[in-house]
Amino acid sequence: MSKVLIINGSPRLNGNTAIAVREMEKVFHENGVEVTTVQIGNKDIRGCIACGRCAELGKCVFDDTVNEIAPLFEEADGLVIASPVYFASANATLIACLDRLFYSTHFDKTMKVGASVVCARRGGCSATFDELNKFFTISNMPIASSQYWNSIHGRAPGEAEQDGEGLQTMRVLARNMTFLMRSIALGREQFG
């Protein structure tokens, strides 16, 4: 069974970013994909200081949520990173988490499927989408795509529920990600 880790970078437990994540979770569950969702936007996560201690310790020197997420990431076949857009950028807490998570984990991330999801009132989605995808491309992780950039729109609480195209984009993304994870698993069986 494929496993997906979803990291929701929003500080709002039931905000618009969570609406996008839940739409993906439904499709993953329908397709027999095991999903673990972690909400980190409301956590106190400091940024990486590039101390290099993770090379000695096998984990980040700051023992917090990042070290709790690391084994979930290692076990996962795919990673979804979801964030609201703040000034055409991802939530700073999420970026601090990702900087430390990707830097301090030394397991091979090659062929783990990545997908970024962004939520905004209107603008800044494509810049944030690009920012998050860079974590995947530097780690040999193929990126799952959808019928449009992986974005959903809404500002007021629950408003993303009204974005029919955004919800459809999330469903297609989850289906494409499931297909890609399974295809990679079959490829590994045949080609190593």
XYZ file of N, CA, C and O in Angstrom:
768
model
N 0.838 -1.184 0.000
C 0.000 0.000 0.000
C 0.880 1.242 0.000
O 1.835 1.337 0.750
N 0.539 2.199 -0.836
C 1.276 3.461 -0.878
C 0.946 4.293 0.352
O -0.157 4.224 0.888
N 1.932 5.092 0.768
C 1.763 5.974 1.926
C 2.082 7.408 1.520
O 3.077 7.649 0.847
N 1.241 8.320 1.982
C 1.450 9.752 1.723
C 1.503 10.490 3.047
O 0.686 10.246 3.938
N 2.474 11.375 3.169
C 2.548 12.301 4.286
C 2.108 13.665 3.763
O 2.623 14.135 2.743
N 1.155 14.281 4.444
C 0.714 15.635 4.094
C 1.122 16.556 5.236
O 0.780 16.307 6.391
N 1.869 17.605 4.895
C 2.243 18.619 5.880
C 1.440 19.879 5.563
O 1.620 20.492 4.514
N 0.534 20.222 6.478
C -0.287 21.414 6.307
C 0.376 22.555 7.073
O 0.443 22.532 8.292
N 0.856 23.547 6.349
C 1.564 24.670 6.944
C 0.684 25.799 7.417
O 1.187 26.817 7.886
N -0.618 25.637 7.335
C -1.511 26.709 7.782
C -1.634 26.727 9.299
O -1.696 25.677 9.928
N -1.714 27.909 9.900
C -1.951 27.984 11.338
C -3.414 27.726 11.694
O -3.737 27.519 12.856
N -4.303 27.710 10.715
C -5.736 27.514 10.967
C -6.099 26.043 10.777
O -5.986 25.507 9.672
N -6.575 25.417 11.842
C -6.880 23.993 11.813
C -7.924 23.627 10.767
O -7.824 22.584 10.130
N -8.925 24.439 10.576
C -9.978 24.139 9.606
C -10.104 25.240 8.571
O -11.213 25.559 8.137
N -8.980 25.788 8.168
C -8.979 26.872 7.200
C -9.105 26.386 5.768
O -9.372 25.205 5.497
N -8.888 27.279 4.849
C -9.025 26.972 3.428
C -7.971 25.990 2.929
O -8.260 25.179 2.045
N -6.777 26.040 3.490
C -5.749 25.070 3.101
C -6.192 23.671 3.517
O -5.990 22.699 2.783
N -6.805 23.549 4.685
C -7.320 22.259 5.151
C -8.412 21.724 4.230
O -8.535 20.508 4.041
N -9.198 22.608 3.632
C -10.230 22.185 2.674
C -9.564 21.493 1.485
O -10.010 20.430 1.042
N -8.485 22.079 0.974
C -7.755 21.470 -0.142
C -7.184 20.118 0.263
O -7.287 19.129 -0.479
N -6.593 20.060 1.442
C -5.989 18.820 1.938
C -7.059 17.740 2.094
O -6.852 16.586 1.692
N -8.195 18.089 2.672
C -9.266 17.096 2.863
C -9.778 16.548 1.530
O -10.119 15.366 1.420
N -9.822 17.403 0.516
C -10.263 16.944 -0.798
C -9.301 15.888 -1.346
O -9.729 14.885 -1.926
N -8.019 16.099 -1.124
C -7.022 15.113 -1.551
C -7.120 13.843 -0.710
O -7.033 12.731 -1.241
N -7.282 14.009 0.590
C -7.384 12.846 1.483
C -8.500 11.903 1.051
O -8.325 10.683 1.066
N -9.653 12.462 0.647
C -10.775 11.633 0.200
C -10.370 10.736 -0.961
O -10.661 9.543 -0.977
N -9.694 11.321 -1.938
C -9.276 10.558 -3.124
C -8.227 9.522 -2.746
O -8.281 8.372 -3.216
N -7.288 9.900 -1.898
C -6.288 8.923 -1.463
C -6.956 7.735 -0.782
O -6.660 6.579 -1.082
N -7.879 8.005 0.132
C -8.577 6.924 0.851
C -9.365 6.042 -0.121
O -9.338 4.813 0.004
N -10.055 6.656 -1.074
C -10.816 5.892 -2.075
C -9.913 4.958 -2.869
O -10.362 3.917 -3.346
N -8.641 5.332 -3.015
C -7.694 4.545 -3.806
C -6.768 3.685 -2.954
O -5.766 3.177 -3.453
N -7.090 3.543 -1.673
C -6.321 2.658 -0.810
C -4.954 3.183 -0.427
O -4.054 2.404 -0.095
N -4.770 4.488 -0.469
C -3.500 5.098 -0.074
C -3.593 5.477 1.406
O -4.558 6.123 1.827
N -2.601 5.079 2.179
C -2.551 5.437 3.593
C -2.072 6.882 3.725
O -1.055 7.250 3.142
N -2.805 7.677 4.489
C -2.505 9.106 4.608
C -2.246 9.486 6.061
O -3.004 9.121 6.947
N -1.175 10.230 6.270
C -0.908 10.856 7.562
C -0.816 12.352 7.318
O -0.009 12.797 6.495
N -1.646 13.118 8.008
C -1.632 14.572 7.863
C -1.142 15.197 9.154
O -1.619 14.843 10.232
N -0.178 16.092 9.023
C 0.402 16.780 10.171
C 0.179 18.274 9.989
O 0.529 18.837 8.948
N -0.397 18.897 10.981
C -0.641 20.353 10.972
C 0.525 21.018 11.708
O 0.732 20.765 12.886
N 1.301 21.833 11.015
C 2.473 22.441 11.670
C 2.441 23.967 11.711
O 3.253 24.576 12.392
N 1.508 24.592 11.008
C 1.491 26.049 10.927
C 1.237 26.750 12.246
O 1.537 27.931 12.394
N 0.704 26.016 13.216
C 0.435 26.600 14.528
C 1.465 26.167 15.571
O 1.285 26.368 16.754
N 2.573 25.583 15.131
C 3.636 25.128 16.031
C 4.757 26.163 16.102
O 4.927 26.981 15.207
N 5.538 26.069 17.157
C 6.704 26.942 17.324
C 7.916 26.215 16.746
O 8.504 25.365 17.405
N 8.254 26.526 15.500
C 9.359 25.853 14.804
C 10.376 26.904 14.378
O 10.068 27.782 13.582
N 11.567 26.783 14.904
C 12.614 27.745 14.534
C 13.281 27.324 13.237
O 13.192 26.174 12.825
N 13.970 28.261 12.622
C 14.651 27.994 11.362
C 15.958 27.248 11.539
O 16.507 27.141 12.639
N 16.475 26.731 10.442
C 17.753 26.028 10.418
C 18.884 27.035 10.645
O 18.839 28.162 10.148
N 19.893 26.632 11.405
C 21.065 27.496 11.615
C 22.311 26.910 10.951
O 23.416 27.388 11.177
N 22.114 25.868 10.141
C 23.207 25.226 9.390
C 24.391 24.872 10.287
O 25.538 25.047 9.908
N 24.089 24.353 11.474
C 25.153 23.989 12.408
C 25.828 22.672 12.029
O 26.943 22.393 12.466
N 25.141 21.848 11.237
C 25.709 20.583 10.801
C 25.647 19.468 11.833
O 26.123 18.365 11.582
N 25.077 19.731 12.972
C 25.003 18.706 14.028
C 24.161 17.511 13.618
O 24.334 16.411 14.138
N 23.239 17.703 12.683
C 22.394 16.593 12.233
C 23.243 15.477 11.619
O 22.874 14.302 11.711
N 24.382 15.825 11.030
C 25.263 14.809 10.464
C 25.825 13.908 11.564
O 26.046 12.711 11.345
N 26.045 14.464 12.747
C 26.553 13.681 13.883
C 25.427 12.951 14.616
O 25.583 11.796 15.017
N 24.302 13.649 14.811
C 23.213 13.131 15.637
C 22.232 12.237 14.870
O 21.499 11.463 15.477
N 22.188 12.379 13.559
C 21.206 11.649 12.772
C 19.824 12.277 12.831
O 18.849 11.704 12.369
N 19.735 13.455 13.407
C 18.484 14.210 13.497
C 18.852 15.660 13.766
O 19.999 15.976 14.069
N 17.860 16.530 13.669
C 18.103 17.946 13.920
C 18.413 18.184 15.389
O 17.842 17.533 16.276
N 19.318 19.102 15.654
C 19.713 19.438 17.024
C 18.545 20.041 17.817
O 18.478 19.892 19.027
N 17.604 20.679 17.127
C 16.418 21.220 17.781
C 15.352 20.125 17.796
O 14.776 19.799 16.769
N 15.118 19.540 18.944
C 14.247 18.374 19.045
C 12.790 18.809 19.185
O 12.298 19.036 20.280
N 12.113 18.927 18.053
C 10.727 19.366 18.034
C 9.959 18.611 16.961
O 10.328 17.494 16.599
N 8.935 19.211 16.435
C 8.063 18.607 15.430
C 8.839 18.089 14.223
O 8.467 17.072 13.644
N 9.904 18.773 13.834
C 10.681 18.353 12.665
C 11.199 16.931 12.860
O 11.088 16.088 11.957
N 11.742 16.626 14.024
C 12.248 15.273 14.283
C 11.123 14.252 14.400
O 11.337 13.063 14.156
N 9.927 14.700 14.758
C 8.772 13.802 14.803
C 8.279 13.473 13.393
O 7.823 12.361 13.127
N 8.372 14.435 12.494
C 7.913 14.246 11.119
C 8.906 13.408 10.308
O 8.509 12.673 9.400
N 10.183 13.502 10.606
C 11.228 12.852 9.807
C 10.968 11.369 9.534
O 11.046 10.934 8.368
N 10.648 10.532 10.540
C 10.407 9.122 10.230
C 9.157 8.900 9.371
O 9.105 7.965 8.571
N 8.172 9.770 9.511
C 6.972 9.674 8.667
C 7.331 9.964 7.213
O 6.838 9.302 6.292
N 8.192 10.942 7.004
C 8.673 11.291 5.668
C 9.479 10.134 5.083
O 9.305 9.762 3.925
N 10.333 9.544 5.884
C 11.162 8.434 5.394
C 10.304 7.253 4.945
O 10.594 6.622 3.934
N 9.241 6.956 5.668
C 8.361 5.832 5.340
C 7.447 6.113 4.165
O 6.953 5.188 3.517
N 7.193 7.378 3.882
C 6.207 7.754 2.866
C 6.725 7.542 1.448
O 7.915 7.672 1.173
N 5.785 7.235 0.564
C 6.082 7.156 -0.872
C 5.868 8.508 -1.532
O 6.361 8.751 -2.626
N 5.100 9.363 -0.860
C 4.816 10.680 -1.397
C 4.668 11.706 -0.293
O 4.331 11.371 0.847
N 4.946 12.954 -0.635
C 4.862 14.059 0.306
C 4.067 15.194 -0.322
O 4.403 15.654 -1.419
N 3.015 15.629 0.378
C 2.252 16.806 -0.031
C 2.581 17.914 0.950
O 2.509 17.727 2.161
N 2.973 19.053 0.420
C 3.241 20.239 1.234
C 2.174 21.263 0.887
O 2.053 21.669 -0.270
N 1.396 21.675 1.884
C 0.299 22.610 1.648
C 0.521 23.880 2.464
O 0.882 23.810 3.633
N 0.273 25.020 1.832
C 0.498 26.289 2.533
C -0.459 27.367 2.065
O -0.781 27.463 0.877
N -0.878 28.223 2.998
C -1.524 29.462 2.579
C -0.449 30.386 2.011
O 0.746 30.185 2.267
N -0.871 31.358 1.238
C 0.054 32.318 0.642
C 0.093 33.575 1.499
O -0.938 34.179 1.783
N 1.306 33.943 1.922
C 1.527 35.180 2.670
C 2.531 36.018 1.887
O 3.686 35.622 1.747
N 2.108 37.150 1.370
C 2.986 38.038 0.601
C 3.726 37.278 -0.497
O 4.946 37.344 -0.623
N 2.975 36.508 -1.290
C 3.503 35.716 -2.411
C 4.559 34.724 -1.971
O 5.504 34.426 -2.691
N 4.389 34.171 -0.775
C 5.330 33.200 -0.232
C 4.579 32.247 0.694
O 3.465 32.531 1.131
N 5.229 31.131 1.001
C 4.648 30.159 1.923
C 4.738 30.666 3.358
O 5.519 31.568 3.663
N 3.952 30.086 4.221
C 3.986 30.383 5.650
C 5.422 30.178 6.159
O 6.047 29.153 5.892
N 5.949 31.140 6.907
C 7.341 31.084 7.388
C 7.597 29.875 8.280
O 8.684 29.296 8.252
N 6.610 29.469 9.072
C 6.768 28.287 9.922
C 6.968 27.045 9.069
O 7.815 26.198 9.380
N 6.217 26.946 7.984
C 6.362 25.807 7.079
C 7.753 25.789 6.454
O 8.402 24.746 6.399
N 8.228 26.922 6.000
C 9.557 26.982 5.377
C 10.640 26.616 6.392
O 11.579 25.878 6.069
N 10.524 27.091 7.631
C 11.488 26.710 8.671
C 11.479 25.198 8.859
O 12.540 24.560 8.955
N 10.288 24.619 8.893
C 10.154 23.167 9.045
C 10.799 22.429 7.866
O 11.575 21.489 8.057
N 10.486 22.856 6.646
C 11.004 22.171 5.456
C 12.518 22.315 5.331
O 13.205 21.357 4.968
N 13.043 23.514 5.611
C 14.504 23.700 5.566
C 15.190 22.684 6.470
O 16.135 22.007 6.070
N 14.709 22.569 7.689
C 15.319 21.659 8.653
C 15.037 20.197 8.319
O 15.902 19.341 8.460
N 13.822 19.902 7.863
C 13.449 18.526 7.541
C 14.288 17.986 6.389
O 14.847 16.887 6.471
N 14.405 18.742 5.324
C 15.159 18.273 4.163
C 16.658 18.258 4.442
O 17.367 17.391 3.957
N 17.148 19.210 5.228
C 18.586 19.292 5.510
C 19.037 18.225 6.502
O 20.104 17.638 6.358
N 18.218 17.947 7.509
C 18.655 17.060 8.591
C 18.374 15.584 8.334
O 18.899 14.729 9.036
N 17.558 15.270 7.338
C 17.276 13.862 7.030
C 18.213 13.399 5.932
O 18.287 14.010 4.873
N 18.905 12.320 6.219
C 19.928 11.859 5.277
C 19.508 10.612 4.508
O 20.312 10.023 3.801
N 18.235 10.213 4.628
C 17.757 9.074 3.847
C 17.553 9.507 2.395
O 17.420 10.688 2.091
N 17.549 8.517 1.505
C 17.413 8.778 0.077
C 15.965 9.154 -0.252
O 15.039 8.390 0.007
N 15.781 10.313 -0.798
C 14.451 10.806 -1.151
C 14.130 10.556 -2.627
O 13.032 10.870 -3.089
N 15.068 9.955 -3.348
C 14.903 9.717 -4.772
C 13.623 8.941 -5.059
O 13.375 7.903 -4.457
N 12.821 9.458 -5.942
C 11.578 8.863 -6.427
C 10.434 8.869 -5.420
O 9.405 8.245 -5.655
N 10.574 9.579 -4.298
C 9.395 9.867 -3.489
C 8.653 10.964 -4.253
O 9.262 11.927 -4.702
N 7.368 10.819 -4.414
C 6.604 11.767 -5.226
C 6.237 12.983 -4.378
O 5.768 12.841 -3.246
N 6.463 14.155 -4.908
C 6.141 15.391 -4.204
C 5.006 16.145 -4.882
O 4.836 16.074 -6.099
N 4.238 16.848 -4.075
C 3.193 17.735 -4.602
C 3.039 18.904 -3.649
O 2.948 18.717 -2.437
N 3.034 20.098 -4.199
C 2.780 21.276 -3.370
C 1.378 21.790 -3.672
O 0.897 21.702 -4.797
N 0.736 22.295 -2.628
C -0.619 22.827 -2.727
C -0.608 24.202 -2.070
O -0.081 24.362 -0.968
N -1.179 25.191 -2.744
C -1.180 26.548 -2.205
C -2.598 27.115 -2.206
O -3.423 26.768 -3.051
N -2.842 27.986 -1.248
C -4.163 28.585 -1.088
C -4.010 30.085 -0.879
O -3.242 30.522 -0.022
N -4.748 30.858 -1.659
C -4.688 32.316 -1.535
C -6.046 32.926 -1.862
O -6.880 32.296 -2.509
N -6.196 34.158 -1.431
C -7.392 34.907 -1.819
C -7.393 35.097 -3.319
O -8.356 34.831 -3.995
N -6.248 35.544 -3.859
C -6.169 35.790 -5.280
C -4.765 35.561 -5.822
O -4.506 34.631 -6.542
N -3.790 36.427 -5.484
C -2.475 36.373 -6.100
C -1.422 35.710 -5.229
O -1.619 35.491 -4.039
N -0.300 35.401 -5.860
C 0.841 34.849 -5.149
C 0.931 33.346 -5.176
O 1.901 32.764 -4.685
N -0.072 32.700 -5.757
C -0.067 31.232 -5.770
C 1.101 30.654 -6.564
O 1.778 29.740 -6.100
N 1.343 31.178 -7.762
C 2.383 30.558 -8.596
C 3.776 30.765 -8.001
O 4.625 29.878 -8.093
N 4.021 31.890 -7.363
C 5.328 32.102 -6.721
C 5.517 31.136 -5.551
O 6.597 30.568 -5.363
N 4.474 30.924 -4.770
C 4.541 30.010 -3.627
C 4.653 28.572 -4.105
O 5.416 27.773 -3.554
N 3.907 28.223 -5.138
C 3.965 26.899 -5.759
C 5.402 26.595 -6.198
O 5.948 25.535 -5.910
N 6.020 27.553 -6.857
C 7.408 27.403 -7.304
C 8.357 27.254 -6.113
O 9.250 26.401 -6.120
N 8.165 28.066 -5.084
C 9.011 28.009 -3.887
C 8.976 26.616 -3.253
O 10.017 26.048 -2.911
N 7.798 26.055 -3.109
C 7.668 24.742 -2.464
C 8.203 23.614 -3.332
O 8.797 22.656 -2.823
N 8.019 23.710 -4.643
C 8.501 22.653 -5.533
C 10.014 22.520 -5.525
O 10.555 21.450 -5.834
N 10.720 23.566 -5.163
C 12.184 23.503 -5.149
C 12.710 22.493 -4.129
O 13.777 21.917 -4.307
N 11.960 22.250 -3.054
C 12.376 21.232 -2.087
C 12.405 19.856 -2.750
O 13.270 19.034 -2.450
N 11.469 19.612 -3.660
C 11.418 18.323 -4.340
C 12.515 18.204 -5.398
O 13.184 17.182 -5.487
N 12.676 19.258 -6.185
C 13.596 19.148 -7.321
C 15.051 19.021 -6.887
O 15.846 18.426 -7.601
N 15.401 19.535 -5.723
C 16.778 19.401 -5.248
C 17.019 18.029 -4.609
O 18.145 17.666 -4.293
N 15.932 17.248 -4.432
C 16.019 15.971 -3.724
C 15.704 14.767 -4.607
O 15.398 13.694 -4.104
N 15.744 14.929 -5.923
C 15.464 13.834 -6.858
C 14.046 13.300 -6.730
O 13.789 12.121 -6.963
N 13.125 14.162 -6.351
C 11.738 13.751 -6.169
C 10.898 14.215 -7.364
O 10.841 15.413 -7.642
N 10.246 13.289 -8.071
C 9.358 13.713 -9.152
C 8.157 14.461 -8.572
O 7.706 14.170 -7.464
N 7.649 15.408 -9.336
C 6.555 16.254 -8.882
C 5.262 15.851 -9.586
O 5.205 15.783 -10.815
N 4.234 15.601 -8.784
C 2.912 15.299 -9.341
C 2.247 16.611 -9.754
O 2.352 17.617 -9.067
N 1.568 16.551 -10.874
C 0.876 17.733 -11.373
C -0.619 17.447 -11.471
O -1.063 16.316 -11.274
N -1.361 18.483 -11.804
C -2.801 18.360 -11.962
C -3.199 19.013 -13.270
O -2.348 19.265 -14.130
N -4.462 19.342 -13.400
C -4.952 19.969 -14.627
C -4.660 21.461 -14.659
O -4.885 22.118 -15.669
N -4.209 21.986 -13.545
C -3.891 23.405 -13.395
C -2.828 23.467 -12.311
O -2.525 22.459 -11.680
N -2.245 24.637 -12.052
C -1.330 24.726 -10.926
C -2.088 24.315 -9.671
O -3.279 24.577 -9.541
N -1.400 23.688 -8.748
C -2.041 23.104 -7.566
C -2.447 24.184 -6.570
O -1.845 24.338 -5.522
N -3.493 24.921 -6.934
C -3.919 26.021 -6.072
C -5.436 25.997 -5.893
O -6.169 25.466 -6.721
N -5.827 26.590 -4.785
C -7.240 26.753 -4.466
C -7.388 28.169 -3.910
O -6.443 28.702 -3.332
N -8.555 28.750 -4.114
C -8.721 30.154 -3.724
C -9.811 30.338 -2.669
O -10.861 29.717 -2.733
N -9.491 31.194 -1.716
C -10.433 31.545 -0.675
C -9.733 32.380 0.381
O -8.570 32.141 0.684
N -10.427 33.355 0.923
C -9.857 34.179 1.985
C -10.620 33.986 3.290
O -10.052 33.617 4.291
N -11.911 34.217 3.251
C -12.729 34.044 4.455
C -12.814 32.558 4.799
O -12.713 31.707 3.908
N -12.976 32.233 6.063
C -13.050 30.817 6.460
C -14.105 30.060 5.659
O -15.249 30.505 5.529
N -13.697 28.937 5.084
C -14.599 28.090 4.314
C -14.816 28.501 2.877
O -15.461 27.784 2.106
N -14.275 29.630 2.480
C -14.513 30.154 1.132
C -13.969 29.229 0.036
O -14.514 29.191 -1.077
N -12.925 28.474 0.321
C -12.349 27.566 -0.681
C -13.340 26.488 -1.106
O -13.220 25.926 -2.197
N -14.328 26.205 -0.264
C -15.372 25.232 -0.619
C -16.140 25.681 -1.862
O -16.727 24.857 -2.557
N -16.127 26.988 -2.145
C -16.852 27.530 -3.293
C -16.008 27.510 -4.566
O -16.511 27.826 -5.641
N -14.730 27.158 -4.461
C -13.845 27.124 -5.627
C -13.902 25.735 -6.268
O -13.077 24.871 -6.001
N -14.921 25.548 -7.112
C -15.121 24.246 -7.764
C -13.918 23.798 -8.569
O -13.540 22.619 -8.543
N -13.286 24.724 -9.285
C -12.113 24.364 -10.088
C -10.942 23.977 -9.189
O -10.221 23.021 -9.465
N -10.757 24.708 -8.085
C -9.683 24.387 -7.162
C -9.880 23.021 -6.517
O -8.934 22.240 -6.379
N -11.122 22.701 -6.136
C -11.416 21.394 -5.546
C -11.165 20.277 -6.551
O -10.596 19.235 -6.221
N -11.574 20.506 -7.798
C -11.325 19.513 -8.850
C -9.824 19.347 -9.077
O -9.334 18.238 -9.267
N -9.088 20.447 -9.047
C -7.634 20.380 -9.205
C -7.017 19.504 -8.115
O -6.105 18.713 -8.374
N -7.522 19.615 -6.877
C -7.013 18.792 -5.774
C -7.320 17.315 -5.993
O -6.481 16.446 -5.743
N -8.520 17.003 -6.483
C -8.886 15.604 -6.737
C -8.018 14.997 -7.838
O -7.517 13.878 -7.706
N -7.837 15.746 -8.919
C -6.996 15.267 -10.021
C -5.557 15.094 -9.543
O -4.890 14.107 -9.874
N -5.085 16.023 -8.743
C -3.730 15.934 -8.200
C -3.558 14.651 -7.390
O -2.568 13.928 -7.547
N -4.505 14.352 -6.517
C -4.412 13.139 -5.698
C -4.443 11.882 -6.563
O -3.692 10.932 -6.316
N -5.290 11.879 -7.599
C -5.326 10.708 -8.503
C -4.006 10.563 -9.258
O -3.465 9.462 -9.383
N -3.479 11.681 -9.759
C -2.208 11.626 -10.490
C -1.060 11.199 -9.585
O -0.180 10.440 -9.991
N -1.072 11.691 -8.356
C -0.023 11.330 -7.407
C -0.087 9.842 -7.070
O 0.945 9.160 -6.994
N -1.307 9.322 -6.889
C -1.489 7.892 -6.622
C -0.942 7.063 -7.778
O -0.208 6.095 -7.563
N -1.295 7.445 -9.003
C -0.807 6.728 -10.184
C 0.716 6.758 -10.254
O 1.365 5.742 -10.503
N 1.294 7.914 -10.013
C 2.746 8.060 -10.096
C 3.456 7.229 -9.023
O 4.450 6.551 -9.314
N 2.951 7.237 -7.794
C 3.563 6.427 -6.729
C 3.501 4.941 -7.075
O 4.481 4.212 -6.888
N 2.358 4.499 -7.579
C 2.212 3.084 -7.942
C 3.077 2.717 -9.136
O 3.639 1.633 -9.196
N 3.186 3.617 -10.099
C 4.036 3.370 -11.271
C 5.501 3.249 -10.866
O 6.232 2.388 -11.357
N 5.927 4.096 -9.961
C 7.312 4.044 -9.477
C 7.546 2.738 -8.721
O 8.593 2.095 -8.877
N 6.570 2.306 -7.914
C 6.700 1.033 -7.190
C 6.843 -0.128 -8.172
O 7.691 -1.014 -7.981
N 6.043 -0.136 -9.238
C 6.158 -1.184 -10.251
C 7.507 -1.115 -10.962
O 8.135 -2.146 -11.242
N 7.964 0.092 -11.262
C 9.263 0.266 -11.905
C 10.401 -0.249 -11.039
O 11.352 -0.868 -11.531
N 10.297 -0.011 -9.737
C 11.334 -0.517 -8.826
C 11.365 -2.036 -8.819
O 12.424 -2.636 -8.754
N 10.170 -2.656 -8.854
C 10.103 -4.123 -8.883
C 10.776 -4.672 -10.126
O 11.490 -5.660 -10.063
N 10.553 -4.014 -11.243
C 11.080 -4.533 -12.512
C 12.517 -4.116 -12.779
O 13.309 -4.883 -13.273
N 12.853 -2.874 -12.442
C 14.160 -2.344 -12.814
C 15.106 -2.089 -11.635
O 16.265 -1.771 -11.832
N 14.580 -2.137 -10.426
C 15.440 -1.908 -9.261
C 15.541 -0.467 -8.886
O 14.938 0.401 -9.435
